[in-house]
Coordinates of C-alpha atoms and ligand atoms in Angstrom, one line a residue:
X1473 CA 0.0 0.0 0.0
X1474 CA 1.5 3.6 -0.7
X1475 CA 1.2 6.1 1.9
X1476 CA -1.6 8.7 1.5
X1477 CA 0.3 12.0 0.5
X1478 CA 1.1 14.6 3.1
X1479 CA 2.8 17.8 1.9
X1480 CA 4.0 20.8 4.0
X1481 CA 5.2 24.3 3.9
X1482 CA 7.6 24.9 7.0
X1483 CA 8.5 28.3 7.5
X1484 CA 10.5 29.7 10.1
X1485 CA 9.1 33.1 11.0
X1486 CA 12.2 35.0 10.9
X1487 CA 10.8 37.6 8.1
X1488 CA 9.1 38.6 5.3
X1489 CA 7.8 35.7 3.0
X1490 CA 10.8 35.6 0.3
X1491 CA 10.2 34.5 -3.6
X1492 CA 12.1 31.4 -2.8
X1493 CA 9.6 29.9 0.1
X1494 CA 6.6 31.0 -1.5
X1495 CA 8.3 28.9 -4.5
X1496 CA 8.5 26.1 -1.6
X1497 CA 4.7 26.6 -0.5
X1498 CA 3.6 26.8 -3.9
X1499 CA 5.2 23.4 -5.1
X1500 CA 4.1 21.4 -2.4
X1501 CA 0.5 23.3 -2.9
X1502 CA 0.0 22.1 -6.4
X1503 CA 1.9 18.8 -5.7
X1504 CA -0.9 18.0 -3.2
X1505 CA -3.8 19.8 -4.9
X1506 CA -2.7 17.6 -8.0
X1507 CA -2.8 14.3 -6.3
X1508 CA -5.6 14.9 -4.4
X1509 CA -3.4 14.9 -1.4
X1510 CA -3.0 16.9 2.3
X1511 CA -1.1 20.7 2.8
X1512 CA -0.6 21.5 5.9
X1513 CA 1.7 24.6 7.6
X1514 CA 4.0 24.1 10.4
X1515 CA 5.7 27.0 11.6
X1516 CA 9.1 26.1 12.8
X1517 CA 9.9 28.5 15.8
X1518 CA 12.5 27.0 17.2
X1519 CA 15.4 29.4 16.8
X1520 CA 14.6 32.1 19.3
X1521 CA 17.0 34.4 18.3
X1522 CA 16.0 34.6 15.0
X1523 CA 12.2 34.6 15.7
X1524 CA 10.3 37.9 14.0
X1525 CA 7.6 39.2 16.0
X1526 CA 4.8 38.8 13.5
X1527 CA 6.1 36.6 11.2
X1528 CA 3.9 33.6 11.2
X1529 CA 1.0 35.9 10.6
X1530 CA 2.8 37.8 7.7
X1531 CA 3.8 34.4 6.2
X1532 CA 0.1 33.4 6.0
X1533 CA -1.3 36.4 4.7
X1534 CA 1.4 36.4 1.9
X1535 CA 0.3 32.9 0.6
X1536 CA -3.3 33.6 0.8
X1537 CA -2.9 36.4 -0.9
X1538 CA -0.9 34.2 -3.8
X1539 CA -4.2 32.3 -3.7
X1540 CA -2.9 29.0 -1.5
X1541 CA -4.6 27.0 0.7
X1542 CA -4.0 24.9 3.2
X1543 CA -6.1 22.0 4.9
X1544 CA -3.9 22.0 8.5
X1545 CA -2.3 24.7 10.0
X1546 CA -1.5 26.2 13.6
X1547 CA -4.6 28.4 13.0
X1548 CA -7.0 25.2 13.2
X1549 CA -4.7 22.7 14.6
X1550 CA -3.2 22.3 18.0
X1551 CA 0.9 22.1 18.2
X1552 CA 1.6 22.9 15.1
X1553 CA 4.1 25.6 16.0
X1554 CA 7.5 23.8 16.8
X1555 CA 7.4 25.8 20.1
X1556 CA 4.4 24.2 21.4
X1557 CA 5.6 20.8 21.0
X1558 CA 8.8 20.4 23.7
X1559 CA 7.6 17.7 25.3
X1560 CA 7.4 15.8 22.3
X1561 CA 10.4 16.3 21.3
X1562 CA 11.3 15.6 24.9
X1563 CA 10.4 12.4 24.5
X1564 CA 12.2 11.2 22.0
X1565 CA 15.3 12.4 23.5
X1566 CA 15.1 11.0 26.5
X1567 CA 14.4 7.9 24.5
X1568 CA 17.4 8.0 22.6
X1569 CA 19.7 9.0 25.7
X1570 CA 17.6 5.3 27.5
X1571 CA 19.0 3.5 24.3
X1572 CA 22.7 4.8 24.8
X1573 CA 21.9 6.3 21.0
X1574 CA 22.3 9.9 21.9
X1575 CA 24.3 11.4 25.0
X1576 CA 24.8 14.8 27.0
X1577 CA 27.6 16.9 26.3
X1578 CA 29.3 19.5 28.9
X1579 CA 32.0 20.5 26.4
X1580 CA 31.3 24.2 26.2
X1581 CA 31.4 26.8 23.5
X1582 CA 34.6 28.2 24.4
X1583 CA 36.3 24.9 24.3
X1584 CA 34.4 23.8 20.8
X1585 CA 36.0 27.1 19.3
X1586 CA 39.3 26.3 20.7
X1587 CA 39.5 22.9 19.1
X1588 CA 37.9 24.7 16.0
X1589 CA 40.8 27.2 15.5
X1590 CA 43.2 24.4 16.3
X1591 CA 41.2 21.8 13.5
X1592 CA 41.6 24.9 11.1
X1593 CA 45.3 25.9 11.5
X1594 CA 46.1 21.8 11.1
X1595 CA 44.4 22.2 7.7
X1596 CA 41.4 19.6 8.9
X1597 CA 38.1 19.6 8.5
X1598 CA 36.2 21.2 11.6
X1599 CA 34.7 18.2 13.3
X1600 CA 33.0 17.3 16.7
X1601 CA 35.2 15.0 18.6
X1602 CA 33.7 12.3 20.8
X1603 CA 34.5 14.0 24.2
X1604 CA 34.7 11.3 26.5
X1605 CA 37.1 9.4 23.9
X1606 CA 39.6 7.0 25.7
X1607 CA 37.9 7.6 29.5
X1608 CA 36.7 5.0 31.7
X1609 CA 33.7 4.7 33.2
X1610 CA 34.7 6.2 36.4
X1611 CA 36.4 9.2 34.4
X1612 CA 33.5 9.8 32.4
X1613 CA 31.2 9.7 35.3
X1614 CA 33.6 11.8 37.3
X1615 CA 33.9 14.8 34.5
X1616 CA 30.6 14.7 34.2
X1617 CA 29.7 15.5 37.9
X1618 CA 32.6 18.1 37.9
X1619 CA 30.9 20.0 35.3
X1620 CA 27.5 19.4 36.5
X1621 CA 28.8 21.3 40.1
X1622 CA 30.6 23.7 37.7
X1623 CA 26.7 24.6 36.5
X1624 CA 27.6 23.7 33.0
X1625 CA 24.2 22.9 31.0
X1626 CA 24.8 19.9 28.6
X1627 CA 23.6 19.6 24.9
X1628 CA 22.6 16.1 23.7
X1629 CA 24.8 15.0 21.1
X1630 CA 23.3 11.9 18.4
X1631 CA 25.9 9.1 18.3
X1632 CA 26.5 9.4 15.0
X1633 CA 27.2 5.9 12.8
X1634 CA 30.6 6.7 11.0
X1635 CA 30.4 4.1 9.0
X1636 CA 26.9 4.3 7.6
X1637 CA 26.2 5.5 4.6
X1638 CA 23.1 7.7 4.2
X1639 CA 21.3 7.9 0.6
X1640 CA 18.1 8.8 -0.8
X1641 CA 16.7 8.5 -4.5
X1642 CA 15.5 12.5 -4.7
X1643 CA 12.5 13.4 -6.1
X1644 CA 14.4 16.0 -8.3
X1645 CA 18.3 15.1 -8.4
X1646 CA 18.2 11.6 -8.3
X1647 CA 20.7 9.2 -6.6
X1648 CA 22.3 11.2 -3.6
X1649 CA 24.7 9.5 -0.6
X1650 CA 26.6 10.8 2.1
X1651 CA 29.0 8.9 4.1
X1652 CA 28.5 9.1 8.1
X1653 CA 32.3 10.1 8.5
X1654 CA 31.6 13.3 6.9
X1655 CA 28.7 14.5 8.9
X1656 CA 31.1 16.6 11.4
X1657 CA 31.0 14.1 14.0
X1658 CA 28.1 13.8 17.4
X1659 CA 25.7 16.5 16.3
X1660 CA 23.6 18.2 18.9
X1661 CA 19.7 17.4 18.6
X1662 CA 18.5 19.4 21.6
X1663 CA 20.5 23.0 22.9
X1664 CA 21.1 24.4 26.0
X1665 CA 17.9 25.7 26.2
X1666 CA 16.0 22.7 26.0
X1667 CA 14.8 23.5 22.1
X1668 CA 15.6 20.7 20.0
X1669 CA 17.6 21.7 16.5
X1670 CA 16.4 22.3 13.5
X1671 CA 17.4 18.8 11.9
X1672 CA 15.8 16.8 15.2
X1673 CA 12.8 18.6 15.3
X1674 CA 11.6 18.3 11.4
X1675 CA 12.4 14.3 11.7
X1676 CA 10.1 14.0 14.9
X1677 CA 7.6 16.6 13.0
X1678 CA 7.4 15.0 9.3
X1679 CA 7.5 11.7 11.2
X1680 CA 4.3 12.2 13.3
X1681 CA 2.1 14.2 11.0
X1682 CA 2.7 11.3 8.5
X1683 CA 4.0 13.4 6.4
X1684 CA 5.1 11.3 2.6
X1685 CA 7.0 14.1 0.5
X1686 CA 9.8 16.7 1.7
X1687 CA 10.1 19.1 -1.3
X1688 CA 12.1 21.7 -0.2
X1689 CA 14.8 24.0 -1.4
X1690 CA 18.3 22.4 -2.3
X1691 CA 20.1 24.4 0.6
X1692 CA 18.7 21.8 3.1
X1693 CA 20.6 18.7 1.0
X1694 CA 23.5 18.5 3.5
X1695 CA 21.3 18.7 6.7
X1696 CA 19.1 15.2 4.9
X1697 CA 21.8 13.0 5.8
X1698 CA 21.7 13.8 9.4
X1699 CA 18.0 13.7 9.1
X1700 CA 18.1 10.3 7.9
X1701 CA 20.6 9.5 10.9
X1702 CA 17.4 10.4 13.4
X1703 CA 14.9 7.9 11.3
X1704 CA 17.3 5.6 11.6
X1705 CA 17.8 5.8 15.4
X1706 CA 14.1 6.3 16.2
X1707 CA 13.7 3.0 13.7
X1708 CA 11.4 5.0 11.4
X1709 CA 10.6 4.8 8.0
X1710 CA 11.7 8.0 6.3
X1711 CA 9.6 9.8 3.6
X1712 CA 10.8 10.9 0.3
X1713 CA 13.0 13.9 -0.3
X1714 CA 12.9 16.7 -3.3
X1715 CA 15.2 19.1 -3.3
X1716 CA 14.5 22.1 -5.8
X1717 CA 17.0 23.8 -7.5
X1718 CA 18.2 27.2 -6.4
X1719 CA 16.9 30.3 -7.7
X1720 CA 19.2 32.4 -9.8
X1721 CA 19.3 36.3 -10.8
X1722 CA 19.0 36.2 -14.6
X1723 CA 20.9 38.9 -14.7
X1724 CA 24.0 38.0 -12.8
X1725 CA 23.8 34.3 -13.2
X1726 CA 24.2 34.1 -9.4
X1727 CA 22.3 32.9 -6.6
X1728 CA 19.4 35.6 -6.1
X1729 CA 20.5 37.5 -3.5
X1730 CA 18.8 40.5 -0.6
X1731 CA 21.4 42.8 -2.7
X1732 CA 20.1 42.4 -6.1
X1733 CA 18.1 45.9 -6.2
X1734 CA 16.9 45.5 -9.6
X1735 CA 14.4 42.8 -8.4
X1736 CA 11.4 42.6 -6.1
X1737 CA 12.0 39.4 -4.3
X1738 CA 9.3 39.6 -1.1
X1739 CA 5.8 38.8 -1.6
X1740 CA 4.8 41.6 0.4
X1741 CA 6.7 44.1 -2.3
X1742 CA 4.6 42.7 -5.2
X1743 CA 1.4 43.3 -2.9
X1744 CA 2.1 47.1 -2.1
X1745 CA 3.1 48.1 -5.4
X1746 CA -0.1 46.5 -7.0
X1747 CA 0.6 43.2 -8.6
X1748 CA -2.4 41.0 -9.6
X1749 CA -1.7 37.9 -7.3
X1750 CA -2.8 35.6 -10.0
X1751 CA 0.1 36.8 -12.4
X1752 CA 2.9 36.5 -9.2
X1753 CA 1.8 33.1 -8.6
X1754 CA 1.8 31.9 -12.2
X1755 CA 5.4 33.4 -12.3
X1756 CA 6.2 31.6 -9.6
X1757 CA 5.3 28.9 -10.7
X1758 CA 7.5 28.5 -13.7
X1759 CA 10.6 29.0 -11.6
X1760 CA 12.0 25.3 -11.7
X1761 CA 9.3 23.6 -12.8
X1762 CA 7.0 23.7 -16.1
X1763 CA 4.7 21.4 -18.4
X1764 CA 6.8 21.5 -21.6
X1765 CA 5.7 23.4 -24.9
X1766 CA 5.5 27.2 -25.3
X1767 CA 2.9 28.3 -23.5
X1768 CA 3.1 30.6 -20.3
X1769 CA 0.2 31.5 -19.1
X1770 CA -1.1 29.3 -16.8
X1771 CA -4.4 29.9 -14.6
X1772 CA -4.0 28.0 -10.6
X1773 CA -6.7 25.0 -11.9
X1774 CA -4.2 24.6 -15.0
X1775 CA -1.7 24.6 -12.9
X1776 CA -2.8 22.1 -10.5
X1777 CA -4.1 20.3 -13.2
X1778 CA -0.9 20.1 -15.0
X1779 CA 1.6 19.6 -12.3
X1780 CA 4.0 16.5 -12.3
X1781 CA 6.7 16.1 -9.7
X1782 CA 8.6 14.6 -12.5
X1783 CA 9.7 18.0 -14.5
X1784 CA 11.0 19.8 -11.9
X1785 CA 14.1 21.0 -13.5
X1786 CA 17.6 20.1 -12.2
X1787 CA 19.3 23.2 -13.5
X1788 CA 18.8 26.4 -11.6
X1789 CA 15.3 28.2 -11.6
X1790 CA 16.3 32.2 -13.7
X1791 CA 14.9 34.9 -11.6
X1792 CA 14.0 37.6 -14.4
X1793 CA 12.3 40.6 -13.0
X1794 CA 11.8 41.4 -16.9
X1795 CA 9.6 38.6 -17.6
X1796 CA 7.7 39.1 -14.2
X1797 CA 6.6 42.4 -15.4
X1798 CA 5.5 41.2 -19.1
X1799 CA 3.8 38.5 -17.5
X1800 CA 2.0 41.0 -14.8
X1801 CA 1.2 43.1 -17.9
X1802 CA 0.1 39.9 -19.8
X1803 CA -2.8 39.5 -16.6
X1804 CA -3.4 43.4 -16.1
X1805 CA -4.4 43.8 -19.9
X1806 CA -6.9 41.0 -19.4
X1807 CA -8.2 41.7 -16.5
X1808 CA -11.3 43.5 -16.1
X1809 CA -11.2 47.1 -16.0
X1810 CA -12.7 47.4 -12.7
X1811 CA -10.6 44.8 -11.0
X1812 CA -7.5 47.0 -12.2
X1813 CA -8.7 50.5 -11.2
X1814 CA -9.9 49.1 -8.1
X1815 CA -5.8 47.6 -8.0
X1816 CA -5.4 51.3 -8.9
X1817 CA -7.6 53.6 -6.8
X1818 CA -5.2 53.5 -3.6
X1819 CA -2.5 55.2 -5.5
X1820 CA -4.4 57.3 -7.3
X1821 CA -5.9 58.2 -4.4
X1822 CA -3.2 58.9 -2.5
X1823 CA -1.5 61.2 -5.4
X1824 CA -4.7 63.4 -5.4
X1825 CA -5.8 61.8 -8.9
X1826 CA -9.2 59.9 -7.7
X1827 CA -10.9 62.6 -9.9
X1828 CA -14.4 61.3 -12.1
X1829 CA -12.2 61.0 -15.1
X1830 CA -9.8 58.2 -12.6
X1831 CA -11.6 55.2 -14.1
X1832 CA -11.3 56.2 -18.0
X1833 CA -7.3 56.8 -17.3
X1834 CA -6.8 53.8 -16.1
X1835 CA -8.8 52.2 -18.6
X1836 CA -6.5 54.3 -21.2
X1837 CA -3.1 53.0 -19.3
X1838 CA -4.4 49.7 -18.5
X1839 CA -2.4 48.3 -21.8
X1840 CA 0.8 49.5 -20.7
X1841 CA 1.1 48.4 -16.4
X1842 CA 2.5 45.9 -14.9
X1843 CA 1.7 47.0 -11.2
X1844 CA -1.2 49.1 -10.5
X1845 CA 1.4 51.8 -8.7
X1846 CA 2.4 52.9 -12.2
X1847 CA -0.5 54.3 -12.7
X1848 CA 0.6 57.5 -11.2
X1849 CA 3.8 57.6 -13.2
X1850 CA 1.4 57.0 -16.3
X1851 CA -0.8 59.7 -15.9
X1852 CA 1.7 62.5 -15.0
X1853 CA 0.3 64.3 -18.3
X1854 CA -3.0 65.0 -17.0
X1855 CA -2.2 66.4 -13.5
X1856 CA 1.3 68.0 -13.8
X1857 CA 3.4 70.2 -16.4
X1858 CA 4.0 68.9 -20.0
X1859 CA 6.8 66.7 -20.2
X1860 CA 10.9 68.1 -21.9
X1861 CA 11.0 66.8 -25.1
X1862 CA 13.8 64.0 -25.3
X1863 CA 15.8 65.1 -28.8
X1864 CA 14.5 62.2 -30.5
X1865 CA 11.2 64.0 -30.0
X1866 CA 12.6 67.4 -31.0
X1867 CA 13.7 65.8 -34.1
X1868 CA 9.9 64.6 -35.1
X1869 CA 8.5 68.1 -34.5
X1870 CA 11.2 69.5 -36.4
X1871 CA 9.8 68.0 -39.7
X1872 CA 8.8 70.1 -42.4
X1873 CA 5.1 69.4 -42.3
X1874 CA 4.5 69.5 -38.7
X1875 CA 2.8 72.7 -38.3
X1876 CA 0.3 71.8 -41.7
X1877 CA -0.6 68.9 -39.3
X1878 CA -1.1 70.5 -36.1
X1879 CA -2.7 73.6 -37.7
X1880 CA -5.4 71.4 -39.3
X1881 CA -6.5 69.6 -36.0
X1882 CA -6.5 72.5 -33.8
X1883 CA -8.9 73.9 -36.4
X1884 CA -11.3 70.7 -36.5
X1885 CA -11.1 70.8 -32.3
X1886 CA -11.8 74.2 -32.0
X1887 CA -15.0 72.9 -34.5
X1888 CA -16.2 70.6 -32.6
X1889 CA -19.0 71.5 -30.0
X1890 CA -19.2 69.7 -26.4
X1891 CA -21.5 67.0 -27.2
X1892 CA -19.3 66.3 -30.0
X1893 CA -16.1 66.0 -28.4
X1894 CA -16.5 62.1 -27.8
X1895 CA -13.8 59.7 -27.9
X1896 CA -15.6 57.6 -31.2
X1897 CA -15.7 61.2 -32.8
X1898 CA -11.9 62.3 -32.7
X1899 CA -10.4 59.3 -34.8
X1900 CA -12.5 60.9 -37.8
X1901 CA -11.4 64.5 -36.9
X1902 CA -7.6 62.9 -37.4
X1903 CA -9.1 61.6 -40.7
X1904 CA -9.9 64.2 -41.5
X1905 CA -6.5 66.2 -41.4
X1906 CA -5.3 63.3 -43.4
X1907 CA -7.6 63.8 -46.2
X1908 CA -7.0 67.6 -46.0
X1909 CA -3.1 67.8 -45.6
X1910 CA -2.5 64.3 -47.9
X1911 CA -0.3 63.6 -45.0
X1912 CA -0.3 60.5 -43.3
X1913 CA 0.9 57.4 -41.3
X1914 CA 4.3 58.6 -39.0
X1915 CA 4.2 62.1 -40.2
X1916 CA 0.4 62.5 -39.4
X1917 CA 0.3 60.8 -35.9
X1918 CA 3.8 60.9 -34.3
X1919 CA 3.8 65.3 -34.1
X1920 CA 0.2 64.8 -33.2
X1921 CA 1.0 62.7 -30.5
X1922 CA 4.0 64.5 -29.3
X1923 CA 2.1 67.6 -29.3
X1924 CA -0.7 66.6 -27.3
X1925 CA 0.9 64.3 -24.5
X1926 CA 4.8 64.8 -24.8
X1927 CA 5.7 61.2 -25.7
X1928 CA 6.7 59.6 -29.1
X1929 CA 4.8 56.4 -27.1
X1930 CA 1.9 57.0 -25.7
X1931 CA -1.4 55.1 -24.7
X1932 CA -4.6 55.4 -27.6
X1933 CA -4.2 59.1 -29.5
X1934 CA -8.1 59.8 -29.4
X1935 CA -8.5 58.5 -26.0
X1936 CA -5.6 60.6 -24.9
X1937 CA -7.2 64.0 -26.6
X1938 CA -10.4 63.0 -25.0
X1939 CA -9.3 62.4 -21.2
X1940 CA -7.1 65.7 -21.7
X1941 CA -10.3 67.9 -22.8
X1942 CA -10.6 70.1 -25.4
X1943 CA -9.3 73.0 -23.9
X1944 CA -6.3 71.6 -22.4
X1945 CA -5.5 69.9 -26.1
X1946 CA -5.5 72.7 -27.9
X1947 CA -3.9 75.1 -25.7
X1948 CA -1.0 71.5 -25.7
X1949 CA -1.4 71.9 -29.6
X1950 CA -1.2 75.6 -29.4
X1951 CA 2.2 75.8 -27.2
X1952 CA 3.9 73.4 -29.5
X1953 CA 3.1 75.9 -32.6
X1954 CA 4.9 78.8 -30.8
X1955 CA 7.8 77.3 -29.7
X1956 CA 8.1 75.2 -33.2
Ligands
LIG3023 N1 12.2 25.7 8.6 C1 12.9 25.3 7.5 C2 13.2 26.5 6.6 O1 12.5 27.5 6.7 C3 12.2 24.2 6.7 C4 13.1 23.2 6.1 C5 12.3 22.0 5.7 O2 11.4 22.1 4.9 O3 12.6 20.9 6.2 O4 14.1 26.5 5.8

């Protein structure tokens, strides 16, 4: 019989939900959606010093915003929070340290740095050593009481197997094996402070919430071995492991980092700055992992639909912020015009510009965003001075039969009464000036253009005169003429 599947996402709340866990959440997401499986959420708390006030709760809102689910979390299930389950992880060491498998250890920082430094300057490899190597019972028994008086807190250290070798068939990478003797020696599976580490903790967690798949990011590789060292010592079955590959900058070909400025790489960044959640999940979702054939635009029930464990690429996921932003734009000029101004009204808003025209603007600029907070940027034209020509500009307007042009449609605006002066009726007063001047194409539209909004490339031309008003056209139209 196979084991029912059992997927989690296991943040540690030590900050903002980053582009590479949400990649985590959203792969073991669809991998359990697709196979009609379990998600659940653990929140791995363990490292106090680390721990962000509020993190759990920002983690969550992040992914429901992408549009996850989950079907067990700490919200509706007891102990899931690493924190809240001590005594079970109590347990287990206590049961280890009854089976002689694990054992305390009163070395103390100060000494483990010592014999670091001396490891390093020898040109070895910095490894625990065994420190009641070559005592007696009665010595080992009598250091430990000396230190115990002293007031010195132990760790407990896993025996480790240096002879066993630890291997697993990844879900992703395939055959991988680690030899015991490189692990670094005893490792400690609960601290000072009574936590249990990182690599104890998840064993006794994935263990007891039946958990079948680890897919997780390819920095936790090294710590699998020592993972599988607990399942073997607790006599437990382990589950499989997926490692995904790392997430590069397409730009620098390195591993994406918090000091590549040029991209947005929290969750919460895409969310202020007015990113449909749709198109950041469907990005997301094609970092390390896509159904073959061109297409890129995938909808979450395609997604779900399509996914299959089995493509999950092996060579490094491309982070291009580029391609984000088409693909945002590719979901914005879709959308519905009152999903995006609604995306839009904060900013707007917020600049002053929620004005009765505020809906028609962004319906104008709707074509060209990426992120609802461009919207400002975009409609600069309306609320603040005209725009410096760039000298490519100044070129077009110097052309011989520029002021024919402009001359002609300031004449047919000026005609035009107020009922008139509708966005269907201005294409035909541009028409018109064709017919008129015989000019046309590139020398009819581009001075027109630049005239009225100060760009070469602009959103629609009649939609653009229209939102500007008559008045403020002409009197665009009219400054151009004088200073031509
Ligand atoms: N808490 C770990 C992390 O945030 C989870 C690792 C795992 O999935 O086992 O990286």
């Amino acid at each position: 019989m196979t084991k029912p599947i059992r997927v989690r996402y296991a943040p540690s709340p030590t900050g903002l939900l980053h582009i590479g866990n949400a990649r985590t959440a959203l792969f073991n997401y669809l991998f359990a959606r697709h196979h009609g499986g379990t998600f659940l959420i653990r929140i791995e708390d363990t490292d106090r010093k680390r721990h962000v006030e509020d993190g759990e709760r920002s983690q969550l809102e992040n992914l429901r915003w992408l549009g996850i689910d989950w079907d067990e979390s700490p919200e509706t299930h007891e102990q899931y929070r690493q924190s809240e389950r001590l005594d079970i992880y109590q347990k287990y060491v206590d049961q280890l340290l009854a089976e002689g498998k694990a054992y305390k250890s009163y070395v103390t920082e100060e000494e483990l740095a010592a014999e670091r430094e001396r490891q390093e300057a020898a040109g070895e490899t910095p490894r625990y050593i065994n420190e009641y190597l070559g005592m007696s019972e009665d010595e080992k028994a009598a250091y430990m009481a000396e230190r115990e008086a002293a007031g010195i807190v132990p760790t407990v250290r896993l025996a480790v197997n240096e002879t066993g070798i630890y291997k697993w068939n990844d879900m992703v990478k395939g055959e991988i094996e680690f030899e015991g003797v490189n692990i670094g020696g005893d490792w400690v599976i609960q601290k000072r402070d009574g936590y249990p580490t990182y690599n104890f903790a998840v064993v006794v967690d994935d263990y007891l919430m039946n958990i079948s798949h680890v897919i997780r990011g390819d920095d936790h590789i090294a710590n699998t071995p020592k993972q599988l060292m607990v399942y073997e010592a607790l006599g437990w079955e382990a589950p499989e492991f997926g490692h995904m590959t790392l997430i590069i900058n397409s730009e620098t070909g390195k591993k994406l980092s918090k000091r590549d400025t040029n991209t947005l790489q929290f969750i919460e960044d895409y969310r202020r700055k007015g990113y449909m959640p749709e198109a950041v999940f469907n990005f997301i979702g094609l970092l390390g992992w896509n159904p073959g054939g061109e297409e890129e635009i995938f909808s979450r029930e395609q997604f779900i639909q399509l996914f299959d464990e089995n493509r999950l690429s092996k060579s490094p996921a491309a982070f291009d912020q580029k391609k984000m932003d088409w693909m945002s734009n590719e979901y914005i000029k879709n959308a519905d015009l009152e999903t995006i101004f609604n995306l839009a009204k904060p900013f707007l808003e917020e600049a002053g510009r929620l004005t009765d025209k505020a809906e028609k603007l962004v319906e104008l600029y709707k074509p060209q965003m990426s992120s609802a907070d461009q919207i400002v940027g975009l409609t600069d034209l309306f609320f603040s001075d005209f725009p410096e020509l760039t000298d490519e500009e100044k070129e077009v307007m110097a052309g011989e039969t520029v002021p024919t042009v402009l001359n002609a449609l300031k004449e047919k605006l000026e005609a035009m009464t107020d009922e008139e002066f509708q966005p269907d009726n201005i294409f035909p007063q541009i028409k018109a000036v064709q017919k008129e001047t015989g000019i046309k194409g590139k020398n009819l539209f581009m001075p027109i253009r630049i005239a009225v909004s100060g760009e070469m490339h602009g959103p629609e031309l009649p939609n653009t005169i229209y939102l500007l008003g008559r008045e403020k056209s002409i009197q665009h139209i009219d400054n151009m003429l004088k200073s031509l």
